[in-house]
Amino acid sequence: MALVLTVIVILSIIVSFLIVNLARLSGHIKITQGTRDYKPSLDTTISNELNTIVESAHNKKELVKLMRETIDREVKKSVDIAAKNVSTKYEKVLQDKNATEEIITRKYKKVISEKKQTEMIVRSIAEGLVVVDRDGKVLLMNPAAEKILNVKREDKINKSILSDLEEGQLVSMMKEGKESQERIIELLSSKEDVKKVIRSSSAVIEDENGRTVGMVSVLTDMTKQRELDRMKANFINTITHEFRTPLVAIEKSISVVLEGATGSVTKQQENFLNIANRNIERLSHLIDDMLELSRLESRSARPKLESCSIGSIIDDVCETLKTWADSKSIIITKNVQVDLPNLLIDSFRINQVFTNIIGNAIKFVPKGGNIKVEALYMRDGNSIVASVKDNGPGIPKEEQSKIFDKFYQIGDRVSTDVSGSGLGLSIAKEIVEMHDGKIWVESEKGIGAKFNFVLPIKHEEAKNGIENTNTVD
Amino acid sequence: MASKTRILLIDDEKDFLELMSFWLKSKGYDTITVTNGREGIEIIKKNMPDIVFLDIFMPDLNGVETLREIRKFSDIPVIMLTVAELKNVKDAYSMNELNNLGVSGFFKKRDGFEDLIKLLEVTIRMRKNIKK
């Protein structure tokens, strides 16, 4: 009930409010506002309406003006921002450009200074440097090369290296050959009487497609070195003679006495004379080995190359050592591949290599041991590998690298029955290397040792490249 | 032996010369010893020995030079003596020249004197055969 009453009251209030408002709009009700009397009439209404229109027109103008201003302001703002952006970017680009330029300049300077440095290095190295193009025309030549070849750079640049050089001095240097190679050139200048010995190491210069574009040669004046080698060789030869002569005299004196040519010799005298003889022999061997080694090291001895069969060298050596091996009941077996070609080697010296290695094996292998000598083709077919395998005490790992050193004796074994100069393997190594070969050992302590050496198969032409220096002692 | 073989020994090493001479005499040979090539040449000219033992390495006139001189007037058999290994001798002198000079043989001083006597006997026998 109360709710109904309330609704009615509210509704009546709303209705009465609406009626009052309608009456006012139609002018039937006079409403007093504040102190002023408001008397609406047609005139005022029109005037009011007009005013509103005018006012709104005025307002529109204002609005347009305002809008324009706003737009202008906004546009200006955008333009400003864009302009600022552009200018920042421009500045950045400019900066980058400057930086790049700076880098380029710096790099350029660096390249120039490096070029200068390289030139300086090229100029100042003691070795002569000559770069020639495919046709043998000189592109670069440093002062050392000028001095060595006794020519002027200005006369040579862009000209064939062979023009106005005596007797095709450098012909050999220019002969084709892809790999880097070393040659010895003997040069007899018209200006000097001295024969110059020049070593030239040349390498072909190739472009990225592998085409030959020229050649670079490093020249070393070997004249003095050669002279020293010669002096050393002479010295060694003199020493050899001086050492051997007295030894021979002692040896022969003892032999003459032992022979009974001076009267009968007692058993005891004979015993001591034999001791003297044995030790002279030992001393002779030591001296021989030392001299041979220094001769090999001074490179005054060059291999006397001749074509010979490695099999027959092995046969000779085994034959020579047979008595010694037999005395220890050591069996030597040989396995030489049948179709091995003859090798261009210094047969006497290769004989020495086998003698030293097999001799060592006989020395170290206990009585009744085995030694196996082999010579086979290497897998590449360009070289021969020879090996001497024994079932002796072997060589400990840590000593394997040292056994080719001079005077090295395994385990400081000096005063046992195993005596030797300690130079046999050094000599073998020198000889093998003199033939452009390689020597090494494989061994396990207690099982045995296997000495291997590889000799490249050389052809007749190689012989011409090697000169012979004659020595006498 | 009808008459003793006369051997001329040329070597600058006096001790070796004495030893060799003593040994050869003990084996029944006759020896003449000189210590240089020039004297040796004079001996051959004056008093023809049967064979010459000539040391290669000598001061002044060495063995090969001496032999060249000898060959100008005599074809006497000559055995060259050397303290060196033979390969070194052959390295130093061309084998061709040594052959052309008519070397009968080489003797390494370190080898036993017995070898020298063998070489000597072979040489003399060959010479006799040629002369026959």
XYZ file of C-alpha atoms in Angstrom:
605
model
C 0.000 0.000 0.000
C 2.705 2.371 1.062
C 4.588 1.598 -2.144
C 1.512 2.436 -4.266
C 1.103 5.673 -2.397
C 4.734 6.602 -2.898
C 4.510 5.878 -6.670
C 1.427 8.024 -6.927
C 3.038 10.921 -5.108
C 6.190 10.729 -7.348
C 4.090 10.538 -10.526
C 1.968 13.519 -9.480
C 5.103 15.556 -8.843
C 6.504 14.728 -12.301
C 3.168 15.535 -13.996
C 2.824 18.858 -12.236
C 6.447 19.748 -13.202
C 5.701 18.971 -16.849
C 2.508 21.082 -16.808
C 4.308 24.072 -15.329
C 7.014 23.857 -17.983
C 4.555 23.542 -20.827
C 2.649 26.588 -19.530
C 5.825 28.588 -19.389
C 6.819 27.692 -22.938
C 3.406 28.799 -24.233
C 3.664 32.035 -22.244
C 0.731 31.423 -20.091
C 2.751 31.444 -16.950
C 4.774 34.346 -15.794
C 7.936 33.281 -14.013
C 9.841 35.619 -11.933
C 13.637 35.077 -12.080
C 15.634 36.776 -9.428
C 14.834 40.509 -9.126
C 14.463 41.146 -12.911
C 11.153 40.789 -14.614
C 11.335 38.638 -17.692
C 8.505 39.437 -20.118
C 8.891 37.258 -23.176
C 7.372 38.734 -26.313
C 7.574 37.807 -30.029
C 10.027 40.625 -30.697
C 12.442 39.615 -28.091
C 12.180 36.044 -29.117
C 13.057 36.881 -32.746
C 15.755 39.240 -31.696
C 17.067 36.557 -29.422
C 16.998 34.005 -32.181
C 18.763 36.408 -34.530
C 21.341 37.146 -31.941
C 21.934 33.485 -31.541
C 22.390 33.098 -35.278
C 24.723 36.089 -35.514
C 26.510 34.955 -32.482
C 26.922 31.472 -33.862
C 28.116 32.928 -37.202
C 30.591 34.969 -35.290
C 31.507 31.891 -33.409
C 32.052 29.966 -36.641
C 34.451 32.604 -37.856
C 36.244 32.370 -34.608
C 36.230 28.615 -34.887
C 37.604 28.685 -38.416
C 40.223 31.101 -37.258
C 40.994 28.938 -34.340
C 41.088 25.845 -36.500
C 43.409 27.504 -38.965
C 45.641 28.619 -36.211
C 45.660 25.164 -34.727
C 46.332 23.562 -38.090
C 49.083 26.053 -38.829
C 50.601 25.402 -35.457
C 50.360 21.674 -35.867
C 51.784 21.756 -39.423
C 54.604 23.969 -38.292
C 55.306 21.646 -35.455
C 55.392 18.598 -37.783
C 57.520 20.437 -40.296
C 59.868 21.479 -37.569
C 60.156 17.954 -36.303
C 60.649 16.575 -39.802
C 63.187 19.240 -40.566
C 64.981 18.489 -37.387
C 64.944 14.791 -38.174
C 66.261 15.398 -41.635
C 68.962 17.630 -40.372
C 69.959 15.124 -37.685
C 70.048 12.398 -40.243
C 72.005 14.602 -42.602
C 74.464 15.367 -39.900
C 74.771 11.718 -39.106
C 75.339 10.851 -42.742
C 77.878 13.606 -42.933
C 79.540 12.299 -39.840
C 79.552 8.780 -41.183
C 80.949 10.016 -44.440
C 83.706 11.852 -42.657
C 84.416 8.847 -40.533
C 84.568 6.616 -43.615
C 86.832 9.076 -45.315
C 89.000 9.170 -42.280
C 89.140 5.389 -42.192
C 89.968 5.272 -45.873
C 92.655 7.863 -45.447
C 94.024 6.039 -42.480
C 93.948 2.750 -44.336
C 95.514 4.327 -47.367
C 98.236 5.787 -45.220
C 98.692 2.443 -43.570
C 98.915 0.695 -46.925
C 101.382 3.259 -48.148
C 103.480 2.970 -45.023
C 103.270 -0.801 -45.175
C 104.280 -0.687 -48.804
C 107.174 1.550 -47.866
C 108.059 -0.742 -45.034
C 107.912 -3.784 -47.295
C 110.035 -1.973 -49.838
C 112.444 -1.035 -47.107
C 112.592 -4.617 -45.932
C 113.035 -5.863 -49.469
C 115.734 -3.283 -49.987
C 117.537 -3.997 -46.783
C 117.535 -7.775 -46.675
C 120.933 -9.242 -47.187
C 119.646 -11.793 -49.653
C 119.180 -10.731 -53.204
C 115.590 -10.665 -54.336
C 114.548 -10.718 -57.958
C 110.992 -10.932 -59.197
C 110.466 -11.573 -62.872
C 107.322 -11.895 -64.931
C 106.392 -14.794 -67.172
C 108.693 -13.581 -69.932
C 111.635 -13.256 -67.614
C 111.415 -9.473 -67.436
C 112.553 -8.023 -64.158
C 109.784 -6.475 -62.069
C 111.678 -5.993 -58.858
C 115.283 -6.204 -57.818
C 116.762 -5.162 -54.514
C 120.219 -3.664 -53.951
C 121.578 -6.957 -52.639
C 120.593 -8.635 -55.897
C 122.246 -5.824 -57.838
C 125.400 -6.394 -55.879
C 125.321 -10.167 -56.179
C 124.623 -10.152 -59.905
C 126.805 -7.106 -60.411
C 124.150 -5.312 -62.453
C 122.281 -2.029 -62.094
C 118.611 -2.145 -61.255
C 117.765 0.699 -63.624
C 119.278 -1.261 -66.481
C 117.260 -4.314 -65.643
C 113.753 -3.192 -64.758
C 111.317 -4.195 -67.485
C 114.050 -5.900 -69.369
C 114.739 -9.542 -69.675
C 116.988 -10.724 -66.906
C 119.033 -12.485 -69.531
C 119.803 -9.421 -71.622
C 123.441 -8.489 -71.334
C 124.166 -11.005 -68.590
C 127.173 -13.112 -69.361
C 126.885 -16.662 -70.619
C 123.241 -17.002 -69.792
C 124.237 -16.781 -66.174
C 120.753 -17.106 -64.937
C 119.346 -19.387 -67.554
C 119.322 -22.222 -65.141
C 117.415 -20.108 -62.667
C 114.638 -19.421 -65.104
C 114.141 -22.946 -66.329
C 110.616 -23.988 -65.658
C 109.705 -26.108 -62.710
C 106.660 -25.597 -60.593
C 107.996 -26.366 -57.192
C 110.231 -24.136 -55.273
C 113.728 -25.144 -56.065
C 117.248 -24.446 -55.159
C 120.112 -24.148 -57.516
C 123.735 -23.295 -57.345
C 124.822 -20.973 -60.083
C 128.430 -20.279 -60.793
C 128.819 -16.890 -62.252
C 131.894 -15.528 -63.923
C 131.485 -11.828 -64.347
C 133.314 -9.995 -67.056
C 134.010 -7.183 -64.618
C 135.531 -9.345 -61.933
C 137.823 -12.288 -62.296
C 136.494 -13.970 -59.210
C 134.100 -16.766 -59.754
C 130.992 -16.086 -57.785
C 128.926 -18.880 -56.392
C 125.301 -17.953 -56.010
C 122.596 -20.023 -54.492
C 119.200 -19.275 -55.906
C 115.969 -20.442 -54.343
C 113.204 -19.853 -56.810
C 109.479 -20.201 -56.573
C 106.924 -19.798 -59.313
C 104.310 -17.112 -58.712
C 100.831 -18.209 -59.696
C 97.604 -16.264 -59.964
C 94.390 -17.534 -58.394
C 93.729 -19.697 -61.461
C 97.027 -21.417 -61.073
C 98.604 -19.780 -64.095
C 102.269 -18.911 -63.929
C 102.676 -15.184 -63.808
C 106.297 -14.963 -62.850
C 108.983 -16.145 -60.556
C 110.591 -14.924 -57.405
C 114.174 -15.807 -56.674
C 116.134 -15.332 -53.514
C 119.829 -15.094 -54.245
C 122.513 -15.755 -51.698
C 126.141 -15.130 -52.336
C 127.807 -18.375 -51.400
C 131.282 -17.435 -52.558
C 132.692 -16.954 -49.072
C 130.787 -19.931 -47.719
C 132.164 -22.033 -50.533
C 135.656 -20.783 -49.852
C 135.256 -21.697 -46.181
C 133.922 -25.124 -47.110
C 136.911 -25.619 -49.325
C 139.279 -24.531 -46.568
C 137.567 -26.840 -44.126
C 137.770 -29.709 -46.575
C 141.463 -29.022 -47.065
C 141.963 -28.859 -43.343
C 140.150 -32.143 -42.841
C 142.202 -33.750 -45.557
C 145.442 -32.542 -44.022
C 144.352 -33.684 -40.581
C 143.369 -37.048 -41.988
C 146.789 -37.489 -43.458
C 148.498 -36.289 -40.311
C 146.471 -38.637 -38.108
C 146.774 -41.674 -40.261
C 150.441 -41.488 -41.056
C 151.720 -42.029 -37.495
C 149.053 -44.646 -36.810
C 150.116 -46.587 -39.866
C 153.735 -46.390 -38.759
C 152.886 -47.725 -35.273
C 150.695 -50.453 -36.705
C 153.304 -51.532 -39.193
C 156.094 -51.502 -36.605
C 154.075 -53.793 -34.377
C 153.275 -56.058 -37.323
C 156.936 -56.313 -38.271
C 157.844 -57.354 -34.718
C 154.872 -59.726 -34.417
C 155.801 -61.351 -37.710
C 159.105 -62.353 -36.198
C 161.053 -60.371 -38.786
C 163.148 -58.896 -35.946
C 163.643 -62.172 -34.109
C 161.470 -64.510 -32.141
C 158.682 -63.081 -29.973
C 157.630 -64.574 -26.637
C 153.989 -65.458 -25.934
C 153.711 -62.566 -23.508
C 155.260 -60.069 -25.898
C 152.896 -61.300 -28.570
C 149.932 -60.817 -26.233
C 150.810 -57.224 -25.447
C 151.620 -56.384 -29.036
C 148.183 -57.734 -29.990
C 146.567 -55.488 -27.387
C 148.458 -52.522 -28.846
C 147.335 -53.492 -32.336
C 143.694 -53.877 -31.381
C 143.634 -50.459 -29.793
C 145.362 -48.821 -32.696
C 142.700 -50.294 -34.904
C 140.030 -48.895 -32.641
C 141.655 -45.485 -32.669
C 141.917 -45.635 -36.450
C 138.240 -46.362 -36.758
C 137.344 -43.517 -34.463
C 139.496 -41.115 -36.428
C 138.078 -42.397 -39.704
C 134.531 -41.923 -38.494
C 135.195 -38.450 -37.125
C 136.827 -37.319 -40.303
C 134.162 -38.885 -42.437
C 131.473 -37.180 -40.411
C 133.085 -33.766 -40.572
C 133.584 -34.253 -44.276
C 129.901 -35.075 -44.654
C 128.854 -32.191 -42.443
C 131.029 -29.680 -44.234
C 129.321 -30.812 -47.406
C 132.733 -30.881 -48.988
C 132.008 -34.452 -49.895
C 129.278 -34.658 -52.450
C 127.764 -37.954 -53.433
C 129.361 -39.625 -56.426
C 126.160 -40.728 -58.045
C 126.056 -43.793 -60.193
C 123.348 -46.181 -61.127
C 123.514 -49.287 -58.986
C 121.418 -52.008 -57.492
C 120.571 -51.794 -53.831
C 120.325 -55.587 -53.759
C 123.953 -56.028 -54.701
C 125.018 -53.485 -52.082
C 123.090 -55.476 -49.455
C 124.742 -58.689 -50.709
C 128.198 -57.123 -50.463
C 127.640 -55.814 -46.956
C 126.191 -59.106 -45.696
C 129.106 -60.962 -47.238
C 131.616 -58.668 -45.533
C 129.907 -58.947 -42.156
C 129.237 -62.680 -42.396
C 132.298 -63.784 -40.431
C 131.441 -61.468 -37.578
C 127.769 -62.516 -37.585
C 128.767 -66.191 -37.724
C 131.032 -65.729 -34.724
C 127.899 -64.825 -32.737
C 125.715 -67.416 -34.497
C 123.529 -64.599 -35.795
C 121.426 -65.382 -38.838
C 121.014 -62.590 -41.378
C 118.113 -62.975 -43.815
C 117.598 -60.806 -46.857
C 114.413 -59.820 -48.603
C 114.962 -57.602 -51.607
C 112.007 -56.963 -53.891
C 112.929 -58.414 -57.274
C 111.756 -55.624 -59.568
C 113.491 -52.733 -57.799
C 115.053 -50.316 -60.256
C 118.702 -49.334 -60.097
C 119.180 -46.262 -57.963
C 121.249 -43.209 -58.693
C 123.292 -43.240 -55.503
C 126.787 -43.070 -54.102
C 127.212 -46.819 -53.799
C 130.256 -46.620 -51.534
C 128.417 -44.444 -49.046
C 125.150 -46.378 -49.147
C 127.284 -49.439 -48.494
C 128.588 -47.583 -45.458
C 125.018 -46.918 -44.254
C 124.144 -50.629 -44.438
C 127.466 -51.579 -42.871
C 126.915 -49.226 -39.935
C 123.315 -50.274 -39.325
C 123.811 -54.014 -39.791
C 127.086 -53.774 -37.847
C 125.196 -52.131 -34.993
C 122.613 -54.892 -35.084
C 125.321 -57.551 -34.883
C 126.895 -55.655 -31.996
C 123.727 -55.515 -29.940
C 121.880 -58.701 -30.835
C 122.696 -61.503 -28.392
C 124.222 -64.761 -29.584
C 121.916 -66.737 -31.839
C 119.801 -63.716 -32.739
C 118.194 -62.773 -36.026
C 118.677 -59.840 -38.347
C 116.396 -59.213 -41.305
C 117.474 -56.873 -44.099
C 114.792 -55.673 -46.491
C 114.501 -53.385 -49.497
C 111.072 -52.672 -50.935
C 109.214 -50.155 -53.024
C 107.535 -47.432 -51.034
C 103.815 -47.290 -51.578
C 104.148 -44.082 -53.620
C 106.428 -45.874 -56.081
C 108.867 -42.929 -56.075
C 111.203 -44.233 -53.453
C 112.683 -47.329 -51.931
C 112.570 -48.157 -48.273
C 115.327 -50.261 -46.797
C 115.174 -51.662 -43.314
C 117.270 -53.639 -40.872
C 115.299 -55.423 -38.187
C 116.798 -57.258 -35.255
C 115.593 -59.043 -32.158
C 118.132 -57.381 -29.905
C 117.519 -55.477 -26.661
C 115.728 -52.633 -28.455
C 115.981 -48.930 -27.816
C 113.893 -47.226 -25.121
C 111.412 -44.659 -26.472
C 113.130 -41.724 -24.790
C 116.442 -42.571 -26.423
C 115.156 -43.135 -29.937
C 115.425 -39.510 -30.953
C 118.975 -39.242 -29.639
C 120.607 -42.250 -31.187
C 121.441 -40.364 -34.373
C 123.304 -37.744 -32.342
C 127.050 -37.745 -32.377
C 128.802 -39.867 -29.774
C 125.518 -41.096 -28.359
C 125.682 -44.508 -26.784
C 122.589 -46.096 -25.376
C 122.558 -46.137 -21.602
C 126.062 -44.648 -21.419
C 127.347 -47.984 -22.511
C 131.005 -47.254 -22.921
C 133.010 -49.915 -21.195
C 131.195 -53.066 -22.208
C 132.055 -55.398 -25.033
C 129.992 -53.123 -27.234
C 132.421 -50.511 -28.362
C 132.282 -48.152 -31.239
C 132.958 -44.588 -32.134
C 129.355 -43.611 -31.422
C 129.323 -42.010 -34.819
C 128.042 -44.802 -37.037
C 124.405 -43.701 -36.982
C 125.271 -40.002 -37.337
C 127.265 -40.896 -40.428
C 124.406 -43.024 -41.739
C 121.997 -40.142 -41.192
C 124.250 -37.658 -42.991
C 124.648 -40.000 -45.926
C 120.936 -40.737 -46.221
C 120.123 -37.026 -46.043
C 122.792 -36.288 -48.588
C 120.722 -38.487 -50.916
C 117.553 -36.522 -50.015
C 116.368 -39.480 -48.000
C 115.148 -39.986 -44.471
C 116.204 -42.327 -41.695
C 114.340 -43.357 -38.545
C 114.047 -46.099 -36.005
C 111.129 -48.078 -34.628
C 111.769 -50.055 -31.515
C 110.342 -51.506 -28.403
C 112.543 -52.271 -25.457
C 113.161 -55.962 -25.114
C 111.665 -56.859 -28.480
C 114.088 -55.451 -30.995
C 114.778 -52.517 -33.240
C 114.012 -51.724 -36.849
C 116.034 -49.095 -38.658
C 114.433 -47.750 -41.801
C 115.657 -45.408 -44.450
C 114.020 -44.121 -47.563
C 115.890 -43.247 -50.735
C 114.112 -41.405 -53.522
C 114.332 -42.970 -56.977
C 116.279 -40.440 -59.018
C 116.825 -40.340 -62.718
C 119.916 -39.674 -64.764
C 119.102 -35.950 -65.258
C 119.417 -35.346 -61.543
C 123.092 -36.144 -61.822
C 123.782 -32.998 -63.823
C 122.421 -30.793 -61.087
C 125.013 -31.953 -58.618
C 128.539 -30.831 -58.952
C 131.468 -32.801 -57.746
C 133.964 -31.231 -55.478
C 137.128 -33.144 -55.544
C 138.881 -33.842 -52.348
C 142.093 -35.601 -51.579
C 143.663 -36.641 -48.367
C 164.850 -66.507 -57.515
C 167.470 -65.775 -60.125
C 168.217 -62.254 -59.016
C 166.634 -60.141 -56.341
C 163.792 -57.887 -57.426
C 164.896 -54.304 -56.973
C 162.239 -52.014 -55.596
C 162.449 -48.220 -55.541
C 160.492 -46.809 -52.597
C 159.476 -43.150 -52.851
C 157.787 -41.720 -49.743
C 158.311 -38.585 -47.705
C 157.468 -40.502 -44.514
C 160.892 -41.691 -43.380
C 159.559 -44.017 -40.671
C 157.257 -45.750 -43.057
C 160.021 -45.973 -45.624
C 162.299 -47.630 -43.102
C 159.598 -50.083 -42.004
C 158.646 -51.016 -45.535
C 162.245 -51.372 -46.587
C 163.045 -53.558 -43.587
C 160.032 -55.770 -44.254
C 160.721 -56.159 -47.967
C 164.381 -56.954 -47.322
C 163.329 -59.577 -44.770
C 161.256 -61.129 -47.534
C 164.211 -61.221 -49.883
C 163.778 -58.081 -51.954
C 166.313 -55.402 -52.722
C 165.241 -51.867 -51.953
C 166.318 -48.331 -52.694
C 164.647 -45.600 -50.638
C 164.226 -41.914 -51.449
C 162.083 -39.266 -49.737
C 160.946 -37.226 -52.719
C 159.814 -37.552 -56.310
C 162.704 -35.697 -57.901
C 165.324 -37.994 -56.364
C 163.191 -40.947 -57.393
C 163.154 -39.814 -61.019
C 166.953 -39.513 -60.999
C 167.312 -43.047 -59.580
C 165.062 -44.478 -62.289
C 167.085 -42.678 -64.972
C 170.437 -43.846 -63.650
C 169.820 -47.177 -62.126
C 166.748 -48.847 -63.538
C 164.905 -50.627 -60.678
C 162.359 -53.385 -61.423
C 159.391 -51.691 -59.831
C 158.495 -48.437 -58.057
C 156.382 -47.944 -54.935
C 155.253 -44.354 -55.073
C 153.424 -42.446 -52.318
C 150.636 -40.233 -53.629
C 150.569 -37.558 -50.991
C 153.929 -35.853 -50.873
C 154.956 -32.224 -50.620
C 156.587 -30.492 -53.566
C 156.104 -33.032 -56.343
C 153.246 -35.326 -55.411
C 152.923 -38.931 -56.502
C 150.786 -38.298 -59.554
C 153.025 -35.468 -60.749
C 156.081 -37.646 -60.208
C 154.447 -40.429 -62.206
C 153.724 -38.030 -65.081
C 157.442 -37.185 -65.173
C 158.459 -40.856 -65.006
C 156.153 -41.735 -67.902
C 157.969 -39.262 -70.105
C 160.924 -41.641 -70.300
C 159.987 -44.976 -68.721
C 157.245 -47.573 -68.659
C 158.459 -49.064 -65.363
C 155.664 -50.686 -63.281
C 154.466 -48.364 -60.533
C 152.367 -49.183 -57.472
C 150.827 -46.158 -55.813
C 150.809 -45.984 -52.006
C 148.252 -44.077 -50.044
C 147.373 -43.553 -46.440
C 143.908 -42.492 -47.528
C 140.933 -44.533 -48.520
C 141.114 -45.400 -52.170
C 137.798 -43.743 -52.902
C 139.264 -40.419 -51.868
C 142.186 -40.879 -54.202
C 139.793 -41.743 -56.977
C 137.700 -38.716 -56.079
C 140.690 -36.463 -56.404
C 142.225 -37.813 -59.580
C 140.359 -38.992 -62.572
C 140.596 -42.731 -62.927
C 141.099 -42.177 -66.617
C 144.268 -40.249 -66.068
C 145.567 -42.781 -63.547
C 144.855 -45.599 -66.004
C 146.507 -43.720 -68.824
C 149.564 -43.212 -66.647
C 149.794 -46.977 -66.374
C 149.350 -47.460 -62.638
C 149.858 -51.144 -61.844
C 147.946 -50.995 -58.596
C 147.113 -49.147 -55.424
C 148.231 -50.139 -51.962
C 146.553 -48.796 -48.864
C 149.288 -48.369 -46.289
C 146.944 -49.589 -43.597
C 146.559 -52.929 -45.283
C 148.922 -55.736 -44.341
C 152.323 -55.904 -46.006
C 151.360 -59.394 -47.216
C 148.870 -57.753 -49.563
C 151.600 -55.501 -50.851
C 153.792 -58.484 -51.636
C 150.927 -60.215 -53.435
C 150.370 -57.110 -55.531
C 154.091 -56.837 -56.187
C 154.404 -60.444 -57.326
C 151.379 -60.244 -59.612
C 152.715 -57.072 -61.194
C 156.148 -58.515 -61.795
C 154.751 -61.743 -63.213
C 152.533 -59.824 -65.609
C 155.437 -57.676 -66.700
C 157.550 -60.748 -67.427
C 154.722 -62.276 -69.480
C 154.423 -59.115 -71.549
C 158.170 -59.022 -72.135
C 158.138 -62.627 -73.314
